[in-house]
mmCIF file of C-alpha atoms in Angstrom:
data_model
loop_
_atom_site.group_PDB
_atom_site.id
_atom_site.type_symbol
_atom_site.label_atom_id
_atom_site.label_comp_id
_atom_site.label_asym_id
_atom_site.label_seq_id
_atom_site.Cartn_x
_atom_site.Cartn_y
_atom_site.Cartn_z
ATOM 1 C CA MET A 1 15.244 -4.899 -3.946
ATOM 2 C CA THR A 2 16.142 -8.569 -3.849
ATOM 3 C CA SER A 3 13.906 -11.122 -5.498
ATOM 4 C CA PRO A 4 10.984 -12.328 -3.378
ATOM 5 C CA SER A 5 10.983 -15.767 -1.854
ATOM 6 C CA THR A 6 10.569 -18.641 -4.273
ATOM 7 C CA VAL A 7 9.158 -20.880 -1.548
ATOM 8 C CA PRO A 8 5.348 -21.020 -1.911
ATOM 9 C CA ARG A 9 3.462 -20.122 1.227
ATOM 10 C CA ALA A 10 -0.114 -20.074 2.409
ATOM 11 C CA ALA A 11 -0.978 -16.405 2.745
ATOM 12 C CA LEU A 12 -4.091 -14.660 4.038
ATOM 13 C CA VAL A 13 -4.847 -11.063 3.058
ATOM 14 C CA THR A 14 -7.527 -9.274 5.052
ATOM 15 C CA GLY A 15 -9.159 -6.482 3.095
ATOM 16 C CA GLY A 16 -7.903 -8.224 -0.013
ATOM 17 C CA CYS A 17 -10.588 -6.841 -2.316
ATOM 18 C CA GLY A 18 -9.613 -3.220 -1.726
ATOM 19 C CA PHE A 19 -7.169 -1.163 -3.744
ATOM 20 C CA LEU A 20 -3.917 -2.107 -2.014
ATOM 21 C CA GLY A 21 -5.214 -5.537 -1.014
ATOM 22 C CA ARG A 22 -6.018 -6.506 -4.558
ATOM 23 C CA ALA A 23 -2.555 -5.506 -5.804
ATOM 24 C CA LEU A 24 -0.995 -7.550 -3.002
ATOM 25 C CA VAL A 25 -3.175 -10.589 -3.750
ATOM 26 C CA ASP A 26 -2.175 -10.491 -7.417
ATOM 27 C CA ALA A 27 1.524 -10.339 -6.519
ATOM 28 C CA LEU A 28 1.255 -13.223 -4.052
ATOM 29 C CA ALA A 29 -0.701 -15.423 -6.450
ATOM 30 C CA GLU A 30 1.627 -14.673 -9.344
ATOM 31 C CA ARG A 31 4.658 -15.752 -7.363
ATOM 32 C CA GLY A 32 2.983 -19.066 -6.550
ATOM 33 C CA ASP A 33 1.617 -18.605 -3.044
ATOM 34 C CA THR A 34 -1.661 -20.181 -1.994
ATOM 35 C CA VAL A 35 -3.765 -17.107 -1.292
ATOM 36 C CA THR A 36 -6.921 -16.584 0.739
ATOM 37 C CA VAL A 37 -8.776 -13.274 0.849
ATOM 38 C CA LEU A 38 -10.975 -12.247 3.758
ATOM 39 C CA ASP A 39 -13.113 -9.191 3.067
ATOM 40 C CA HIS A 40 -16.567 -7.958 4.017
ATOM 41 C CA GLN A 41 -17.329 -7.280 0.351
ATOM 42 C CA VAL A 42 -16.137 -9.912 -2.084
ATOM 43 C CA THR A 43 -16.015 -9.725 -5.861
ATOM 44 C CA PRO A 44 -13.746 -12.587 -6.987
ATOM 45 C CA TRP A 45 -11.461 -11.751 -9.900
ATOM 46 C CA ARG A 46 -9.076 -14.740 -9.850
ATOM 47 C CA SER A 47 -9.824 -18.459 -10.007
ATOM 48 C CA ASP A 48 -6.592 -19.368 -8.200
ATOM 49 C CA VAL A 49 -7.493 -17.464 -5.015
ATOM 50 C CA GLN A 50 -9.929 -18.473 -2.283
ATOM 51 C CA PHE A 51 -12.330 -15.700 -1.304
ATOM 52 C CA VAL A 52 -14.030 -15.588 2.091
ATOM 53 C CA ARG A 53 -16.771 -13.048 2.620
ATOM 54 C CA ALA A 54 -16.573 -12.171 6.302
ATOM 55 C CA ASP A 55 -16.042 -9.351 8.765
ATOM 56 C CA VAL A 56 -12.799 -9.018 10.739
ATOM 57 C CA CYS A 57 -14.975 -8.019 13.691
ATOM 58 C CA ASP A 58 -16.213 -11.630 13.916
ATOM 59 C CA PRO A 59 -13.524 -13.531 15.867
ATOM 60 C CA LYS A 60 -14.806 -16.985 14.875
ATOM 61 C CA VAL A 61 -14.651 -16.441 11.115
ATOM 62 C CA VAL A 62 -11.284 -14.749 11.471
ATOM 63 C CA GLU A 63 -9.959 -17.729 13.413
ATOM 64 C CA ASP A 64 -11.244 -20.112 10.744
ATOM 65 C CA ALA A 65 -9.661 -18.076 7.927
ATOM 66 C CA VAL A 66 -6.315 -17.758 9.713
ATOM 67 C CA ALA A 67 -6.006 -21.466 10.502
ATOM 68 C CA GLY A 68 -3.318 -23.135 8.411
ATOM 69 C CA GLN A 69 -1.768 -19.941 7.062
ATOM 70 C CA ASP A 70 1.970 -19.316 7.024
ATOM 71 C CA VAL A 71 1.722 -15.532 6.854
ATOM 72 C CA VAL A 72 -1.106 -13.074 7.428
ATOM 73 C CA PHE A 73 -1.166 -9.608 5.875
ATOM 74 C CA HIS A 74 -3.620 -7.581 7.936
ATOM 75 C CA ASN A 75 -4.677 -4.871 5.536
ATOM 76 C CA ALA A 76 -8.364 -4.448 6.428
ATOM 77 C CA SER A 77 -9.302 -1.186 8.113
ATOM 78 C CA LEU A 78 -11.950 1.494 7.999
ATOM 79 C CA VAL A 79 -10.448 4.662 6.528
ATOM 80 C CA HIS A 80 -12.789 7.347 7.800
ATOM 81 C CA THR A 81 -11.339 10.806 8.444
ATOM 82 C CA LYS A 82 -14.503 12.570 9.566
ATOM 83 C CA GLY A 83 -15.409 13.029 13.203
ATOM 84 C CA SER A 84 -18.372 10.635 13.092
ATOM 85 C CA ARG A 85 -18.922 6.877 13.461
ATOM 86 C CA VAL A 86 -16.278 6.675 16.187
ATOM 87 C CA ASP A 87 -17.544 3.380 17.626
ATOM 88 C CA LEU A 88 -17.518 1.664 14.250
ATOM 89 C CA VAL A 89 -14.016 2.915 13.440
ATOM 90 C CA ARG A 90 -12.794 1.555 16.774
ATOM 91 C CA GLU A 91 -14.599 -1.745 16.283
ATOM 92 C CA VAL A 92 -13.018 -2.376 12.888
ATOM 93 C CA ASN A 93 -9.556 -0.922 13.335
ATOM 94 C CA LEU A 94 -8.961 -2.022 16.921
ATOM 95 C CA GLY A 95 -11.320 -4.938 17.457
ATOM 96 C CA GLY A 96 -10.596 -6.377 14.028
ATOM 97 C CA THR A 97 -6.840 -6.152 14.495
ATOM 98 C CA ARG A 98 -7.065 -7.811 17.903
ATOM 99 C CA ASN A 99 -9.111 -10.620 16.388
ATOM 100 C CA VAL A 100 -6.508 -11.201 13.681
ATOM 101 C CA LEU A 101 -3.602 -11.092 16.122
ATOM 102 C CA THR A 102 -5.292 -13.505 18.534
ATOM 103 C CA ALA A 103 -6.163 -15.872 15.697
ATOM 104 C CA CYS A 104 -2.531 -15.856 14.529
ATOM 105 C CA GLN A 105 -1.332 -16.658 18.049
ATOM 106 C CA ARG A 106 -3.808 -19.483 18.465
ATOM 107 C CA GLY A 107 -3.520 -20.839 14.936
ATOM 108 C CA GLY A 108 0.210 -21.354 14.752
ATOM 109 C CA VAL A 109 0.840 -18.560 12.233
ATOM 110 C CA THR A 110 4.485 -17.489 12.439
ATOM 111 C CA ARG A 111 4.354 -14.172 10.526
ATOM 112 C CA MET A 112 1.947 -11.236 10.618
ATOM 113 C CA VAL A 113 2.515 -8.057 8.614
ATOM 114 C CA TYR A 114 0.317 -5.150 9.672
ATOM 115 C CA VAL A 115 -0.575 -2.386 7.207
ATOM 116 C CA SER A 116 -0.439 0.681 9.396
ATOM 117 C CA SER A 117 -0.376 4.366 8.436
ATOM 118 C CA ALA A 118 2.054 7.273 8.575
ATOM 119 C CA SER A 119 -0.681 9.133 10.465
ATOM 120 C CA VAL A 120 0.255 7.271 13.685
ATOM 121 C CA VAL A 121 2.890 9.969 14.332
ATOM 122 C CA TYR A 122 0.929 12.944 12.954
ATOM 123 C CA GLU A 123 -0.533 15.501 15.382
ATOM 124 C CA GLY A 124 -1.451 18.145 12.813
ATOM 125 C CA ASN A 125 1.981 19.806 12.703
ATOM 126 C CA ASP A 126 4.768 19.775 10.118
ATOM 127 C CA ILE A 127 6.835 16.604 9.705
ATOM 128 C CA GLU A 128 9.780 16.955 7.334
ATOM 129 C CA ASN A 129 11.798 13.875 6.412
ATOM 130 C CA GLY A 130 10.441 12.108 9.474
ATOM 131 C CA ASP A 131 11.770 8.705 10.436
ATOM 132 C CA GLU A 132 10.910 5.882 12.803
ATOM 133 C CA THR A 133 12.502 7.639 15.790
ATOM 134 C CA LEU A 134 9.450 9.913 15.867
ATOM 135 C CA PRO A 135 7.266 9.099 18.882
ATOM 136 C CA TYR A 136 3.666 8.088 18.499
ATOM 137 C CA ALA A 137 1.294 11.027 18.390
ATOM 138 C CA ARG A 138 -0.296 11.994 21.707
ATOM 139 C CA SER A 139 -3.259 13.807 20.190
ATOM 140 C CA PHE A 140 -4.990 12.910 16.955
ATOM 141 C CA PRO A 141 -6.880 14.917 14.323
ATOM 142 C CA THR A 142 -9.118 11.886 13.689
ATOM 143 C CA THR A 143 -10.201 8.647 15.337
ATOM 144 C CA TYR A 144 -8.844 6.751 12.344
ATOM 145 C CA ALA A 145 -5.277 7.843 13.121
ATOM 146 C CA GLU A 146 -5.732 7.103 16.818
ATOM 147 C CA THR A 147 -6.985 3.578 16.198
ATOM 148 C CA LYS A 148 -4.190 2.829 13.744
ATOM 149 C CA ARG A 149 -1.644 4.003 16.313
ATOM 150 C CA ILE A 150 -3.070 1.829 19.110
ATOM 151 C CA ALA A 151 -3.409 -1.190 16.825
ATOM 152 C CA GLU A 152 0.133 -0.831 15.501
ATOM 153 C CA GLU A 153 1.622 -0.638 18.979
ATOM 154 C CA GLU A 154 -0.289 -3.713 20.121
ATOM 155 C CA VAL A 155 0.796 -5.697 17.062
ATOM 156 C CA LEU A 156 4.463 -4.756 17.468
ATOM 157 C CA THR A 157 4.461 -5.371 21.220
ATOM 158 C CA ALA A 158 3.125 -8.891 20.571
ATOM 159 C CA SER A 159 6.011 -9.825 18.258
ATOM 160 C CA GLY A 160 7.639 -13.037 19.437
ATOM 161 C CA GLN A 161 4.780 -13.962 21.738
ATOM 162 C CA GLN A 162 3.164 -17.351 21.171
ATOM 163 C CA GLY A 163 5.335 -17.977 18.132
ATOM 164 C CA VAL A 164 4.186 -15.040 15.994
ATOM 165 C CA LEU A 165 6.651 -12.512 14.591
ATOM 166 C CA THR A 166 5.121 -9.181 13.575
ATOM 167 C CA CYS A 167 6.061 -5.964 11.861
ATOM 168 C CA ALA A 168 4.196 -2.905 10.565
ATOM 169 C CA LEU A 169 4.467 -0.871 7.377
ATOM 170 C CA ARG A 170 3.388 2.765 7.290
ATOM 171 C CA PRO A 171 2.476 3.774 3.736
ATOM 172 C CA HIS A 172 1.524 7.340 2.927
ATOM 173 C CA LEU A 173 -1.090 8.503 0.378
ATOM 174 C CA ILE A 174 -1.329 5.454 -1.861
ATOM 175 C CA PHE A 175 -2.187 5.996 -5.505
ATOM 176 C CA GLY A 176 -2.114 4.115 -8.780
ATOM 177 C CA PRO A 177 -4.291 2.465 -11.438
ATOM 178 C CA ALA A 178 -7.548 1.035 -10.079
ATOM 179 C CA ASP A 179 -7.451 3.416 -7.095
ATOM 180 C CA THR A 180 -10.928 3.338 -5.568
ATOM 181 C CA ARG A 181 -10.734 6.334 -3.219
ATOM 182 C CA PHE A 182 -8.121 9.070 -3.532
ATOM 183 C CA VAL A 183 -7.830 9.764 -7.272
ATOM 184 C CA PRO A 184 -11.534 9.021 -7.983
ATOM 185 C CA ALA A 185 -12.493 11.636 -5.361
ATOM 186 C CA ILE A 186 -10.309 14.232 -7.081
ATOM 187 C CA LEU A 187 -11.696 13.412 -10.528
ATOM 188 C CA GLY A 188 -15.274 13.311 -9.270
ATOM 189 C CA ARG A 189 -15.063 16.824 -7.869
ATOM 190 C CA ALA A 190 -13.361 18.060 -11.037
ATOM 191 C CA ARG A 191 -16.138 16.609 -13.204
ATOM 192 C CA GLU A 192 -18.738 18.343 -11.030
ATOM 193 C CA GLY A 193 -16.933 21.672 -11.284
ATOM 194 C CA LYS A 194 -16.254 21.708 -7.544
ATOM 195 C CA LEU A 195 -12.467 21.886 -7.697
ATOM 196 C CA LYS A 196 -11.987 25.582 -8.387
ATOM 197 C CA PHE A 197 -10.244 26.355 -5.112
ATOM 198 C CA LYS A 198 -7.126 24.986 -3.504
ATOM 199 C CA VAL A 199 -6.684 25.204 0.237
ATOM 200 C CA GLY A 200 -4.037 27.553 1.566
ATOM 201 C CA ARG A 201 -1.477 29.711 -0.202
ATOM 202 C CA GLY A 202 1.620 27.695 0.687
ATOM 203 C CA ASP A 203 3.393 24.792 -0.966
ATOM 204 C CA TRP A 204 3.491 22.166 1.747
ATOM 205 C CA LEU A 205 5.216 18.961 0.751
ATOM 206 C CA SER A 206 3.730 15.491 1.056
ATOM 207 C CA ASP A 207 4.627 11.937 0.091
ATOM 208 C CA PHE A 208 2.652 10.060 -2.536
ATOM 209 C CA THR A 209 3.377 6.340 -2.784
ATOM 210 C CA TYR A 210 2.746 4.185 -5.825
ATOM 211 C CA VAL A 211 0.757 1.089 -4.984
ATOM 212 C CA THR A 212 3.115 -1.603 -6.303
ATOM 213 C CA ASN A 213 6.006 -0.080 -4.377
ATOM 214 C CA ILE A 214 4.065 -0.787 -1.202
ATOM 215 C CA VAL A 215 3.360 -4.327 -2.402
ATOM 216 C CA ASP A 216 7.112 -4.824 -2.923
ATOM 217 C CA ALA A 217 7.718 -3.701 0.654
ATOM 218 C CA LEU A 218 5.003 -6.002 2.021
ATOM 219 C CA LEU A 219 6.492 -9.023 0.278
ATOM 220 C CA ALA A 220 9.984 -8.111 1.451
ATOM 221 C CA ALA A 221 8.797 -7.645 5.029
ATOM 222 C CA ALA A 222 7.108 -11.048 5.092
ATOM 223 C CA ASP A 223 10.184 -12.743 3.610
ATOM 224 C CA ARG A 224 12.476 -11.150 6.197
ATOM 225 C CA LEU A 225 10.213 -11.649 9.203
ATOM 226 C CA THR A 226 12.414 -14.379 10.651
ATOM 227 C CA PRO A 227 14.107 -15.035 14.001
ATOM 228 C CA GLY A 228 17.351 -13.105 14.313
ATOM 229 C CA SER A 229 16.558 -10.577 11.601
ATOM 230 C CA PRO A 230 16.120 -6.884 12.461
ATOM 231 C CA VAL A 231 12.522 -6.842 11.169
ATOM 232 C CA PRO A 232 10.367 -8.412 13.952
ATOM 233 C CA GLY A 233 8.767 -5.825 16.185
ATOM 234 C CA GLN A 234 9.650 -2.935 13.869
ATOM 235 C CA ALA A 235 7.678 -0.296 11.973
ATOM 236 C CA TYR A 236 8.722 1.106 8.583
ATOM 237 C CA PHE A 237 7.685 4.190 6.621
ATOM 238 C CA ILE A 238 7.094 3.258 2.986
ATOM 239 C CA THR A 239 7.092 6.138 0.510
ATOM 240 C CA ASN A 240 8.300 7.025 -2.964
ATOM 241 C CA GLY A 241 10.828 9.388 -1.394
ATOM 242 C CA GLU A 242 9.839 12.204 -3.789
ATOM 243 C CA PRO A 243 7.732 14.684 -1.804
ATOM 244 C CA ILE A 244 5.772 17.303 -3.747
ATOM 245 C CA SER A 245 2.925 19.632 -2.845
ATOM 246 C CA PHE A 246 -0.568 18.202 -2.757
ATOM 247 C CA TRP A 247 -1.810 20.620 -5.379
ATOM 248 C CA ALA A 248 1.121 19.911 -7.698
ATOM 249 C CA PHE A 249 0.163 16.242 -7.579
ATOM 250 C CA VAL A 250 -3.492 17.104 -8.261
ATOM 251 C CA ARG A 251 -2.499 19.269 -11.210
ATOM 252 C CA GLN A 252 -0.432 16.438 -12.733
ATOM 253 C CA ILE A 253 -3.486 14.168 -12.541
ATOM 254 C CA LEU A 254 -6.088 16.666 -13.776
ATOM 255 C CA THR A 255 -4.321 18.445 -16.633
ATOM 256 C CA PRO A 256 -3.612 15.448 -18.909
ATOM 257 C CA LEU A 257 -7.185 14.243 -18.356
ATOM 258 C CA GLY A 258 -8.566 17.557 -19.595
ATOM 259 C CA TYR A 259 -9.667 19.085 -16.299
ATOM 260 C CA PRO A 260 -8.536 22.546 -15.215
ATOM 261 C CA PRO A 261 -6.591 22.638 -11.941
ATOM 262 C CA PRO A 262 -7.807 24.870 -9.093
ATOM 263 C CA ARG A 263 -7.289 28.557 -9.914
ATOM 264 C CA PHE A 264 -8.051 30.241 -6.616
ATOM 265 C CA ALA A 265 -6.768 29.834 -3.064
ATOM 266 C CA LEU A 266 -9.103 29.478 -0.095
ATOM 267 C CA PRO A 267 -7.617 30.500 3.287
ATOM 268 C CA ALA A 268 -6.892 27.439 5.380
ATOM 269 C CA GLY A 269 -8.834 28.776 8.374
ATOM 270 C CA LEU A 270 -11.942 29.322 6.284
ATOM 271 C CA ALA A 271 -11.633 25.863 4.724
ATOM 272 C CA TYR A 272 -11.265 24.295 8.171
ATOM 273 C CA ALA A 273 -14.368 26.112 9.457
ATOM 274 C CA ALA A 274 -16.366 25.033 6.402
ATOM 275 C CA ALA A 275 -15.211 21.440 6.893
ATOM 276 C CA ALA A 276 -16.305 21.570 10.532
ATOM 277 C CA VAL A 277 -19.796 22.731 9.530
ATOM 278 C CA ARG A 278 -20.056 20.047 6.844
ATOM 279 C CA GLU A 279 -18.908 17.340 9.258
ATOM 280 C CA ALA A 280 -21.410 18.492 11.896
ATOM 281 C CA PHE A 281 -24.221 18.316 9.353
ATOM 282 C CA ASP A 282 -23.080 14.887 8.215
ATOM 283 C CA THR A 283 -22.844 13.614 11.788
ATOM 284 C CA TYR A 284 -25.993 15.006 13.358
ATOM 285 C CA VAL A 285 -28.349 15.165 10.380
ATOM 286 C CA ARG A 286 -27.225 12.283 8.165
ATOM 287 C CA GLY A 287 -25.891 9.996 10.875
ATOM 288 C CA GLY A 288 -22.284 9.985 9.679
ATOM 289 C CA THR A 289 -21.847 8.748 6.121
ATOM 290 C CA LEU A 290 -19.036 6.356 5.289
ATOM 291 C CA HIS A 291 -16.863 6.403 2.167
ATOM 292 C CA ALA A 292 -18.369 9.704 1.019
ATOM 293 C CA GLU A 293 -15.666 12.123 -0.131
ATOM 294 C CA GLU A 294 -17.941 15.165 -0.168
ATOM 295 C CA GLY A 295 -15.479 17.981 0.195
ATOM 296 C CA LEU A 296 -12.621 18.089 2.650
ATOM 297 C CA SER A 297 -12.703 16.900 6.241
ATOM 298 C CA ARG A 298 -10.932 18.866 8.971
ATOM 299 C CA PHE A 299 -8.273 16.157 8.942
ATOM 300 C CA ALA A 300 -7.746 16.607 5.199
ATOM 301 C CA VAL A 301 -7.449 20.393 5.562
ATOM 302 C CA ARG A 302 -4.702 19.931 8.157
ATOM 303 C CA TYR A 303 -2.966 17.361 5.966
ATOM 304 C CA ILE A 304 -2.970 19.627 2.932
ATOM 305 C CA THR A 305 -1.648 22.641 4.856
ATOM 306 C CA THR A 306 1.287 21.009 6.642
ATOM 307 C CA HIS A 307 4.474 19.321 5.544
ATOM 308 C CA HIS A 308 4.317 15.575 6.069
ATOM 309 C CA TYR A 309 6.903 13.483 4.302
ATOM 310 C CA TYR A 310 9.065 10.653 5.552
ATOM 311 C CA SER A 311 12.357 8.870 4.984
ATOM 312 C CA HIS A 312 12.284 5.242 3.884
ATOM 313 C CA ALA A 313 15.966 4.747 4.803
ATOM 314 C CA LYS A 314 15.161 2.193 7.503
ATOM 315 C CA ALA A 315 13.099 0.146 5.029
ATOM 316 C CA THR A 316 15.928 0.374 2.521
ATOM 317 C CA ARG A 317 18.378 -0.889 5.144
ATOM 318 C CA ASP A 318 16.286 -3.734 6.610
ATOM 319 C CA LEU A 319 13.997 -4.685 3.708
ATOM 320 C CA ASP A 320 16.176 -3.727 0.745
ATOM 321 C CA TYR A 321 13.290 -1.463 -0.237
ATOM 322 C CA HIS A 322 13.850 0.734 -3.265
ATOM 323 C CA PRO A 323 10.784 2.238 -4.985
ATOM 324 C CA ARG A 324 10.863 0.633 -8.411
ATOM 325 C CA VAL A 325 8.184 2.910 -9.869
ATOM 326 C CA ARG A 326 9.200 6.551 -9.614
ATOM 327 C CA LEU A 327 6.624 9.242 -9.004
ATOM 328 C CA ALA A 328 6.448 10.582 -12.570
ATOM 329 C CA GLU A 329 5.998 7.088 -14.004
ATOM 330 C CA GLY A 330 3.385 6.249 -11.374
ATOM 331 C CA ILE A 331 1.398 9.370 -12.205
ATOM 332 C CA GLU A 332 1.641 8.576 -15.927
ATOM 333 C CA ARG A 333 0.361 5.022 -15.367
ATOM 334 C CA THR A 334 -2.464 6.316 -13.197
ATOM 335 C CA VAL A 335 -3.506 8.923 -15.735
ATOM 336 C CA GLU A 336 -3.528 6.317 -18.515
ATOM 337 C CA TYR A 337 -5.716 4.007 -16.443
ATOM 338 C CA PHE A 338 -8.287 6.691 -15.684
ATOM 339 C CA ARG A 339 -8.203 7.960 -19.274
ATOM 340 C CA GLY A 340 -9.184 4.441 -20.324
ATOM 341 C CA ALA A 341 -11.867 4.318 -17.653
ATOM 342 C CA GLN A 342 -13.343 7.580 -18.957
ATOM 343 C CA ALA A 343 -13.445 6.172 -22.469
ATOM 344 C CA ARG A 344 -15.365 3.079 -21.395
#
């Protein structure tokens, strides 16, 4: 990958206090950009970054934060794969994206990079070495995927309108040190002794993408989002390009940290039925909890028991994207981080 731009820019990162957002903010600040973070939960960790505590669902605060920026990275979204809280998921993922896009159009921002998801093309069936010629999904296992698909299409369709060039990146299963969701959920269940069973008896392959590789792609996309380049209006899958089975990845995280990997296999149909019961209880009794990885959702069961891995050839061609951190090294770095966290 070519070196990032040496021209300092004013950059806004929505959702900048999350896992991916924080890594992106660090990279932007360290290359000399003037960085603003907009997030609904703010815990400042750098003195050279401006932090704005606000909700992307509020169009006025979004407009104020966007004003004067050169590039906006819209990373904020509500990742919720259960069947509950549909209205809130739509409000954040659709309403929030529309607010950011409108603010960019009105505020003279020339570049907007949208952090989408590989799930925009996933209908619950196998995808092997999928690329950007895949059509958008017509049915969705979860409202999250549906809202990301609608938002992505609206962002890309708007490219070139009112002076704003846009593109979208589709990462898949992000992991790395300081992960706040995926790896902690695995380790939490292992600590509680609730990870004795794997789902299904097959070895379905999936992509796992190291966090700084996605940051590299985001920076490259912003740098190349210029008139006449092939990037405006385009979507790109961003992966490590090294698909392995979900349970092989889990084993490589658990074993060096001293946790036994799952020993038994639970039939996928039974796991899906159990997830449906758990989701119904969560929805109708508890009101639909957010950010609670209590077992597998129906969406997760489908994900684990289907192939879903993608080619990053288009990103390599247009963005000069090459994953600098290979999968084995990324897993090693992640394990070392969480080993240190356990020791603290």
